[in-house]
Amino acid sequence: MRTKYIFVTGGVLSSVGKGIVTSSIGKMLQVRGYTVTAIKIDPYVNVDSGTMNPYMHGEVFVTEDGGETDLDLGWYERFLDMDLPKENNITTGQVYLTVIERERRGDYLGKCVQIIPHITDEIKARIRRVAEKSKADVVLVEVGGTVGDIEGLPFLEAIRQMRLEEGYENTLYVHVALVPILDVTGEMKTKPLQHSVNELRRIGIQPDIIVARCSKMINEEARAKIALFGTIPREAVFCSYTVPLVYQVPLILDEQGMGDYICRRLGLEARKPDWSRWQEFVNAYLNPLYEAKIALVGKYAGLVDSYVSMNEAFKHSGMALRTKVNIDYIEAEEFEESPGDIERLKDYDGIFVPYGFGSRGVEGKIMAIRFARENDVPFLGICFGFQLAVVEFARDVCGLKGAHTTEVDPETPHPVVDLMPEQRNLNRKGGTMRLGAHDIIIKEGTVLHRLYGSTAIRERHRHRWEVNPDYVPILEAKGLVFSATSPDGRRMEALELPDKFFFVASQFHAEFKSRPGKPSPLYTGFVKACLDRKAGKLRPELDQISVIRGRSRAREALVR
Ligand code: GLN
């Protein structure tokens, strides 16, 4: 069978959930027994998203192989339950970099290097390389941005050409666009969608499927209009209406016949989908038995997309523990401005300090960590949260006045967190952090060991600073346990305070590997501790985590 390509474009405005629709299409094919992979195209000039502020573009998703990618890759991984390589995120920056380097080498000697064909050829080559490497039956290609953007044109031109080269029966164009409802009349307005379809046609792409993004299920009148003006059959119009949980989107689209329609259109054998497991996760989320309230004390709290993997990791843990995890986003700076506000944290079952960069909000985060430690509120720190937990402990318990990370205070008398030696003489910022999955050794008998049920794990990373090894004996003498390290023992990977109910932090980002049905042991342990603390137990009962772990391993075996 030839590789099938599904191209997903977006219209009217960004953030209409193209990433979720793309992931959902992948899932619909997967539950029918087809293998898939997904590519995200980002028309920005950055080579990767690693150099962008999360406020600009949401979280940077880190792949197993250390790519700093668009957050949509995270959605693909969570929906499709697969590790994607960094090549699955294609940017304008990468494409131009390759072409310009080639030009300088003289590969195009004598020629005028142009957007068409040189840039578009490079785009197509990159898409096909992913197709070849993955050997997937179906390759999903999501074009970021909105149709009509200048930046997106070369990519749209490339996918237009691919229909000619791959054949009609092997290519499918899906257009996702917003259908707003006017609050005055309650009318569903399809005009903006019609315009974006026209825009797409102007470039030479006629969509095969249109997905209307609407707050409600579209009515027949709107469907008929979209079909008429989109020049597609009515059964090729689907609606991604607002649901409480994004993992419901593939279910609602498939219910409308989208999976079968796609198979028919691509000449794929019709197969009965098996949604049982997916439905199980959704049901578990929608029917919780318990509730935990967690304070996320961070710096990018204004944009929920900054913490999307963490947020999802809590959902996956919640599904496994039948718990509704409510997360309140709190700007750390608030505590610096009015220190009395720290008492607000009393209302929470757990305190969570996520990743971060730079100095803004740091003291506020440290205040939150101190509050957790002194009041024995369950605590989880990730990456910067881990580093700041070390700073807090060094200052307050070890009496190292002015202890800090050199990221924030380069002149600190006690650099308990310092630049890694290999980071010292770097003068390029792009793609030079310690990235991706690395082996980690867990100390036996620790909380972390109970959570992971293993002494050897692999988790993903993204950091430049790390715990200064010179201070490890001083910190440990006062009761801090470094429960995990790199295999050579040089890098501290996790810490815990054994005399606390649950006080754990990790240098690694466990959220990147968390998926429905395969929740992160670390996040799940924390949520369980929050529940147990609230229930007045003397110690967190973490045995349930091994049951959950066993279940997800069994699932994995089933898939293989
Ligand atoms: N800013 C810290 C570092 O670079 C932590 C990074 C993070 O939280 N991802 O080491």
Coordinates of C-alpha atoms in Angstrom, one line a residue, residues 153-531:
L153 CA 2.2 30.1 1.6
P154 CA 5.3 27.9 0.8
F155 CA 3.9 25.1 2.9
L156 CA 0.5 25.3 1.3
E157 CA 2.1 25.3 -2.1
A158 CA 4.1 22.2 -1.1
I159 CA 1.1 20.3 0.1
R160 CA -0.8 21.3 -3.1
Q161 CA 1.9 19.8 -5.2
M162 CA 1.8 16.6 -3.2
R163 CA -1.6 15.8 -4.5
L164 CA -0.3 15.8 -8.0
E165 CA 2.7 13.7 -7.1
E166 CA 1.0 11.2 -4.7
G167 CA -2.3 10.9 -6.4
Y168 CA -5.9 11.9 -5.5
E169 CA -6.6 8.6 -3.7
N170 CA -3.5 9.0 -1.5
T171 CA -4.1 12.6 -0.3
L172 CA -6.8 14.3 1.7
Y173 CA -7.2 17.9 2.6
V174 CA -9.0 18.6 5.9
H175 CA -9.9 22.2 6.7
V176 CA -10.7 23.2 10.2
A177 CA -12.4 26.6 10.7
L178 CA -14.4 28.5 13.3
V179 CA -18.1 28.8 13.1
P180 CA -19.0 31.5 15.6
I181 CA -22.5 31.8 17.2
L182 CA -23.8 35.4 17.4
D183 CA -24.9 35.9 21.0
V184 CA -27.6 38.3 20.0
T185 CA -29.5 36.1 17.6
G186 CA -28.0 32.7 18.5
E187 CA -27.3 32.2 14.8
M188 CA -24.4 30.0 13.5
K189 CA -22.4 32.1 11.1
T190 CA -20.6 30.2 8.3
K191 CA -19.4 33.2 6.4
P192 CA -15.9 33.4 7.9
L193 CA -15.5 29.7 7.1
Q194 CA -16.6 30.2 3.5
H195 CA -14.0 33.0 3.1
S196 CA -11.2 30.8 4.4
V197 CA -12.3 28.0 2.1
N198 CA -12.1 30.5 -0.8
E199 CA -8.7 31.6 0.4
L200 CA -7.6 28.0 0.3
R201 CA -8.9 27.5 -3.2
R202 CA -7.2 30.6 -4.4
I203 CA -4.0 28.8 -3.6
G204 CA -5.3 25.8 -5.5
I205 CA -6.4 23.5 -2.7
Q206 CA -10.0 22.3 -2.6
P207 CA -10.8 20.8 0.8
D208 CA -12.2 17.2 0.9
I209 CA -13.4 17.5 4.4
I210 CA -14.4 20.5 6.5
V211 CA -14.5 20.5 10.2
A212 CA -16.5 23.3 11.7
R213 CA -15.3 24.3 15.1
C214 CA -18.3 25.6 17.0
S215 CA -19.3 25.9 20.6
K216 CA -22.3 23.7 19.8
M217 CA -23.1 21.0 17.3
I218 CA -23.9 22.8 14.0
N219 CA -27.5 22.6 12.8
E220 CA -28.5 21.2 9.4
E221 CA -28.8 24.7 7.9
A222 CA -25.2 25.5 8.7
R223 CA -24.1 22.1 7.5
A224 CA -25.9 22.6 4.2
K225 CA -24.4 26.0 3.7
I226 CA -20.9 24.8 4.4
A227 CA -21.3 21.9 2.0
L228 CA -22.8 24.1 -0.7
F229 CA -20.2 26.8 -0.5
G230 CA -17.3 24.4 0.2
T231 CA -18.3 22.3 -2.8
I232 CA -18.3 19.1 -0.7
P233 CA -20.9 16.5 0.1
R234 CA -22.9 17.1 3.3
E235 CA -21.4 13.9 4.8
A236 CA -17.9 15.5 4.5
V237 CA -18.8 18.2 6.9
F238 CA -18.1 17.5 10.5
C239 CA -18.4 19.5 13.7
S240 CA -15.9 19.7 16.5
Y241 CA -18.1 21.2 19.2
T242 CA -17.0 22.1 22.7
V243 CA -16.7 19.2 25.0
P244 CA -15.5 19.0 28.6
L245 CA -12.5 16.9 27.8
V246 CA -10.3 17.1 24.6
Y247 CA -10.0 13.4 24.6
Q248 CA -13.7 13.2 23.7
V249 CA -13.1 14.9 20.4
P250 CA -12.1 11.8 18.4
L251 CA -15.2 10.1 19.8
I252 CA -17.6 12.8 18.8
L253 CA -16.1 13.1 15.3
D254 CA -16.1 9.4 14.8
E255 CA -19.7 9.3 15.9
Q256 CA -20.5 11.6 13.0
G257 CA -18.9 9.2 10.7
M258 CA -15.6 10.9 10.1
G259 CA -13.4 7.8 10.5
D260 CA -15.3 5.7 8.0
Y261 CA -15.5 8.6 5.6
I262 CA -11.8 9.1 5.7
C263 CA -11.1 5.4 5.1
R264 CA -13.6 5.3 2.2
R265 CA -12.1 8.4 0.6
L266 CA -8.5 7.0 0.9
G267 CA -9.4 3.6 -0.2
L268 CA -8.6 2.0 3.2
E269 CA -10.5 -1.1 4.1
A270 CA -13.4 -0.3 6.3
R271 CA -12.8 -1.7 9.8
K272 CA -14.8 -1.5 13.0
P273 CA -13.1 0.8 15.4
D274 CA -12.4 -0.3 18.9
W275 CA -12.9 2.6 21.3
S276 CA -13.3 0.6 24.4
R277 CA -10.1 1.6 26.1
W278 CA -10.2 5.2 25.1
Q279 CA -13.8 5.4 26.3
E280 CA -12.7 4.0 29.6
F281 CA -10.3 6.9 30.1
V282 CA -12.9 9.4 29.2
N283 CA -15.5 7.9 31.5
A284 CA -13.0 7.8 34.4
Y285 CA -12.4 11.5 33.9
L286 CA -16.0 12.4 33.6
N287 CA -17.1 10.4 36.7
P288 CA -14.6 11.2 39.4
L289 CA -15.1 9.9 42.9
Y290 CA -12.6 12.2 44.6
E291 CA -11.3 15.7 44.3
A292 CA -7.9 17.3 44.8
K293 CA -7.2 21.0 44.8
I294 CA -3.7 22.0 43.7
A295 CA -2.0 25.3 43.6
L296 CA 0.3 25.8 40.7
V297 CA 2.7 28.6 41.6
G298 CA 4.4 29.7 38.5
K299 CA 5.4 32.5 36.2
Y300 CA 3.4 32.0 33.1
A301 CA 0.2 31.5 34.9
G302 CA -1.6 33.9 32.6
L303 CA -1.5 31.5 29.7
V304 CA -2.7 28.0 30.4
D305 CA -1.0 26.7 27.3
S306 CA 2.4 27.4 29.0
Y307 CA 1.8 24.4 31.2
V308 CA -0.2 22.1 28.9
S309 CA 1.8 18.9 29.4
M310 CA 1.7 19.4 33.2
N311 CA -2.0 20.1 33.1
E312 CA -2.6 16.9 31.0
A313 CA -0.4 14.9 33.3
F314 CA -2.7 15.8 36.2
K315 CA -5.7 14.8 34.1
H316 CA -4.1 11.4 33.3
S317 CA -3.3 10.9 37.0
G318 CA -6.8 12.0 37.8
M319 CA -8.3 9.4 35.4
A320 CA -6.3 6.6 37.1
L321 CA -7.2 7.7 40.6
R322 CA -10.8 8.6 39.7
T323 CA -10.0 12.1 40.9
K324 CA -11.0 15.5 39.6
V325 CA -7.8 17.5 39.9
N326 CA -8.5 21.2 40.1
I327 CA -5.5 23.4 39.4
D328 CA -5.4 27.0 40.3
Y329 CA -2.8 29.0 38.5
I330 CA -1.1 31.5 40.8
E331 CA 1.4 34.1 39.7
A332 CA 4.4 33.7 42.0
E333 CA 5.0 37.4 42.0
E334 CA 1.8 37.9 43.9
F335 CA 3.5 36.5 47.0
E336 CA 6.4 38.9 46.6
E337 CA 4.1 41.9 46.4
S338 CA 1.9 40.9 49.3
P339 CA 3.6 38.2 51.5
G340 CA 0.5 37.8 53.6
D341 CA -1.2 36.2 50.6
I342 CA 0.9 33.1 51.1
E343 CA -1.7 32.0 53.6
R344 CA -4.0 31.4 50.6
L345 CA -2.0 28.2 50.1
K346 CA -3.7 26.8 53.2
D347 CA -6.8 26.1 51.1
Y348 CA -5.0 23.6 48.9
D349 CA -4.4 19.9 49.1
G350 CA -1.1 20.2 47.3
I351 CA 1.5 22.8 46.1
F352 CA 3.1 22.4 42.7
V353 CA 6.0 24.5 41.4
P354 CA 6.6 23.9 37.7
Y355 CA 9.4 24.6 35.3
G356 CA 10.6 28.2 34.7
F357 CA 13.4 30.4 33.5
G358 CA 14.9 33.7 34.8
S359 CA 14.4 35.7 37.9
R360 CA 10.8 37.0 37.7
G361 CA 8.7 35.4 40.5
V362 CA 11.5 33.3 41.9
E363 CA 11.3 34.6 45.5
G364 CA 7.5 34.0 45.4
K365 CA 8.1 30.4 44.3
I366 CA 10.6 29.9 47.1
M367 CA 8.0 31.3 49.5
A368 CA 5.5 28.7 48.3
I369 CA 8.0 25.9 48.6
R370 CA 8.8 27.0 52.2
F371 CA 5.1 27.1 53.0
A372 CA 4.8 23.6 51.7
R373 CA 7.7 22.3 53.7
E374 CA 6.8 24.1 57.0
N375 CA 3.2 23.2 56.9
D376 CA 3.8 19.8 55.5
V377 CA 1.5 20.3 52.5
P378 CA 2.2 17.7 49.8
F379 CA 4.7 19.3 47.3
L380 CA 5.9 18.5 43.8
G381 CA 8.5 20.5 42.1
I382 CA 9.6 20.1 38.5
C383 CA 12.9 21.3 37.0
F384 CA 13.1 24.9 38.2
G385 CA 10.8 23.9 41.0
F386 CA 13.3 21.2 41.9
Q387 CA 16.2 23.7 41.8
L388 CA 14.4 26.2 43.9
A389 CA 13.5 23.6 46.5
V390 CA 17.2 23.0 46.8
V391 CA 17.7 26.8 47.2
E392 CA 15.0 27.0 49.8
F393 CA 16.4 24.1 51.8
A394 CA 20.0 25.5 51.6
R395 CA 18.9 28.8 52.9
D396 CA 16.5 27.8 55.6
V397 CA 17.6 24.5 56.8
C398 CA 21.3 24.5 56.1
G399 CA 21.7 28.2 57.1
L400 CA 23.5 29.0 53.8
K401 CA 22.6 32.7 53.7
G402 CA 22.0 34.1 50.2
A403 CA 22.2 30.6 48.6
H404 CA 20.8 30.7 45.1
T405 CA 21.0 29.5 41.6
T406 CA 23.5 31.4 39.5
E407 CA 20.8 31.7 36.9
V408 CA 19.2 34.3 39.1
D409 CA 22.1 35.5 41.2
P410 CA 25.5 35.0 39.5
E411 CA 27.3 36.5 42.6
T412 CA 25.7 34.3 45.2
P413 CA 28.0 33.2 48.0
H414 CA 26.4 29.7 47.8
P415 CA 25.8 28.6 44.3
V416 CA 23.8 25.5 45.2
V417 CA 22.5 25.4 41.7
D418 CA 25.0 26.2 39.1
L419 CA 25.6 26.0 35.3
M420 CA 26.6 22.6 34.2
P421 CA 30.3 22.6 33.2
E422 CA 29.5 21.8 29.6
Q423 CA 27.2 24.8 29.5
R424 CA 29.9 27.3 30.6
N425 CA 31.5 28.2 27.3
L426 CA 28.5 28.0 25.1
N427 CA 27.7 31.1 23.1
R428 CA 24.7 29.7 21.2
K429 CA 21.4 29.5 22.9
G430 CA 19.4 27.5 20.3
G431 CA 19.1 23.8 21.1
T432 CA 22.0 23.8 23.6
M433 CA 20.3 22.9 26.9
R434 CA 20.5 19.4 28.3
L435 CA 17.6 18.0 26.3
G436 CA 15.6 14.9 25.9
A437 CA 15.5 11.5 27.6
H438 CA 18.4 10.4 29.8
D439 CA 18.9 7.4 32.0
I440 CA 18.2 7.9 35.6
I441 CA 19.2 5.7 38.6
I442 CA 16.7 5.7 41.5
K443 CA 17.9 5.0 45.1
E444 CA 16.3 2.0 46.6
G445 CA 13.8 2.5 49.5
T446 CA 12.9 6.1 48.5
V447 CA 9.5 7.4 47.7
L448 CA 10.5 7.7 44.1
H449 CA 11.4 4.1 44.1
R450 CA 8.0 3.2 45.4
L451 CA 6.4 5.3 42.7
Y452 CA 8.4 4.0 39.8
G453 CA 8.8 0.5 41.1
S454 CA 12.2 0.4 39.5
T455 CA 15.7 1.7 40.0
A456 CA 16.4 2.5 36.4
I457 CA 14.2 4.9 34.4
R458 CA 14.3 7.3 31.5
E459 CA 12.7 10.7 31.6
R460 CA 13.0 13.8 29.5
H461 CA 15.0 17.0 30.3
R462 CA 15.3 20.6 29.4
H463 CA 17.7 22.6 31.6
R464 CA 21.1 24.4 31.7
W465 CA 21.5 24.5 35.5
E466 CA 21.8 21.7 37.9
V467 CA 22.5 21.0 41.6
N468 CA 26.1 21.9 42.4
P469 CA 27.8 18.6 43.5
D470 CA 29.9 20.5 46.0
Y471 CA 26.8 21.2 48.1
V472 CA 25.3 17.7 48.0
P473 CA 27.0 16.5 51.2
I474 CA 25.9 19.7 53.1
L475 CA 22.3 19.3 51.9
E476 CA 22.2 15.6 52.6
A477 CA 23.7 16.0 56.1
K478 CA 20.6 18.1 57.0
G479 CA 18.2 15.4 55.8
L480 CA 17.6 16.1 52.1
V481 CA 17.7 12.9 50.2
F482 CA 18.7 13.0 46.5
S483 CA 16.6 10.0 45.5
A484 CA 17.8 9.9 41.9
T485 CA 20.9 10.7 40.0
S486 CA 22.4 10.3 36.5
P487 CA 24.1 6.9 36.1
D488 CA 27.6 8.4 36.9
G489 CA 26.1 9.8 40.1
R490 CA 27.2 13.3 39.2
R491 CA 23.9 14.9 38.4
M492 CA 21.1 15.1 40.9
E493 CA 17.8 14.1 39.3
A494 CA 15.3 14.1 42.2
L495 CA 15.0 15.0 45.8
E496 CA 12.7 14.2 48.7
L497 CA 12.3 15.0 52.4
P498 CA 11.6 11.6 54.1
D499 CA 10.2 13.2 57.2
K500 CA 7.5 15.0 55.3
F501 CA 4.2 13.6 54.2
F502 CA 5.1 14.0 50.5
F503 CA 7.8 16.4 49.4
V504 CA 9.3 15.4 46.1
A505 CA 10.9 17.3 43.2
S506 CA 12.6 16.2 40.0
Q507 CA 15.1 17.8 37.6
F508 CA 13.4 15.8 34.9
H509 CA 10.0 16.6 33.3
A510 CA 7.9 13.5 33.9
E511 CA 4.9 15.2 32.3
F512 CA 6.2 14.8 28.8
K513 CA 5.7 11.0 28.9
S514 CA 2.4 11.0 30.6
R515 CA -0.6 9.7 28.6
P516 CA -4.1 8.6 29.1
G517 CA -3.9 5.1 30.5
K518 CA -0.1 5.6 31.2
P519 CA 0.0 8.3 33.8
S520 CA 3.3 9.5 35.1
P521 CA 4.1 7.7 38.4
L522 CA 5.5 10.9 39.8
Y523 CA 2.4 13.0 39.2
T524 CA 0.1 10.2 40.2
G525 CA 2.0 9.8 43.5
F526 CA 1.6 13.4 44.2
V527 CA -2.1 13.5 43.5
K528 CA -2.5 10.4 45.7
A529 CA -0.6 12.1 48.5
C530 CA -2.9 15.1 48.2
L531 CA -5.9 12.9 48.6

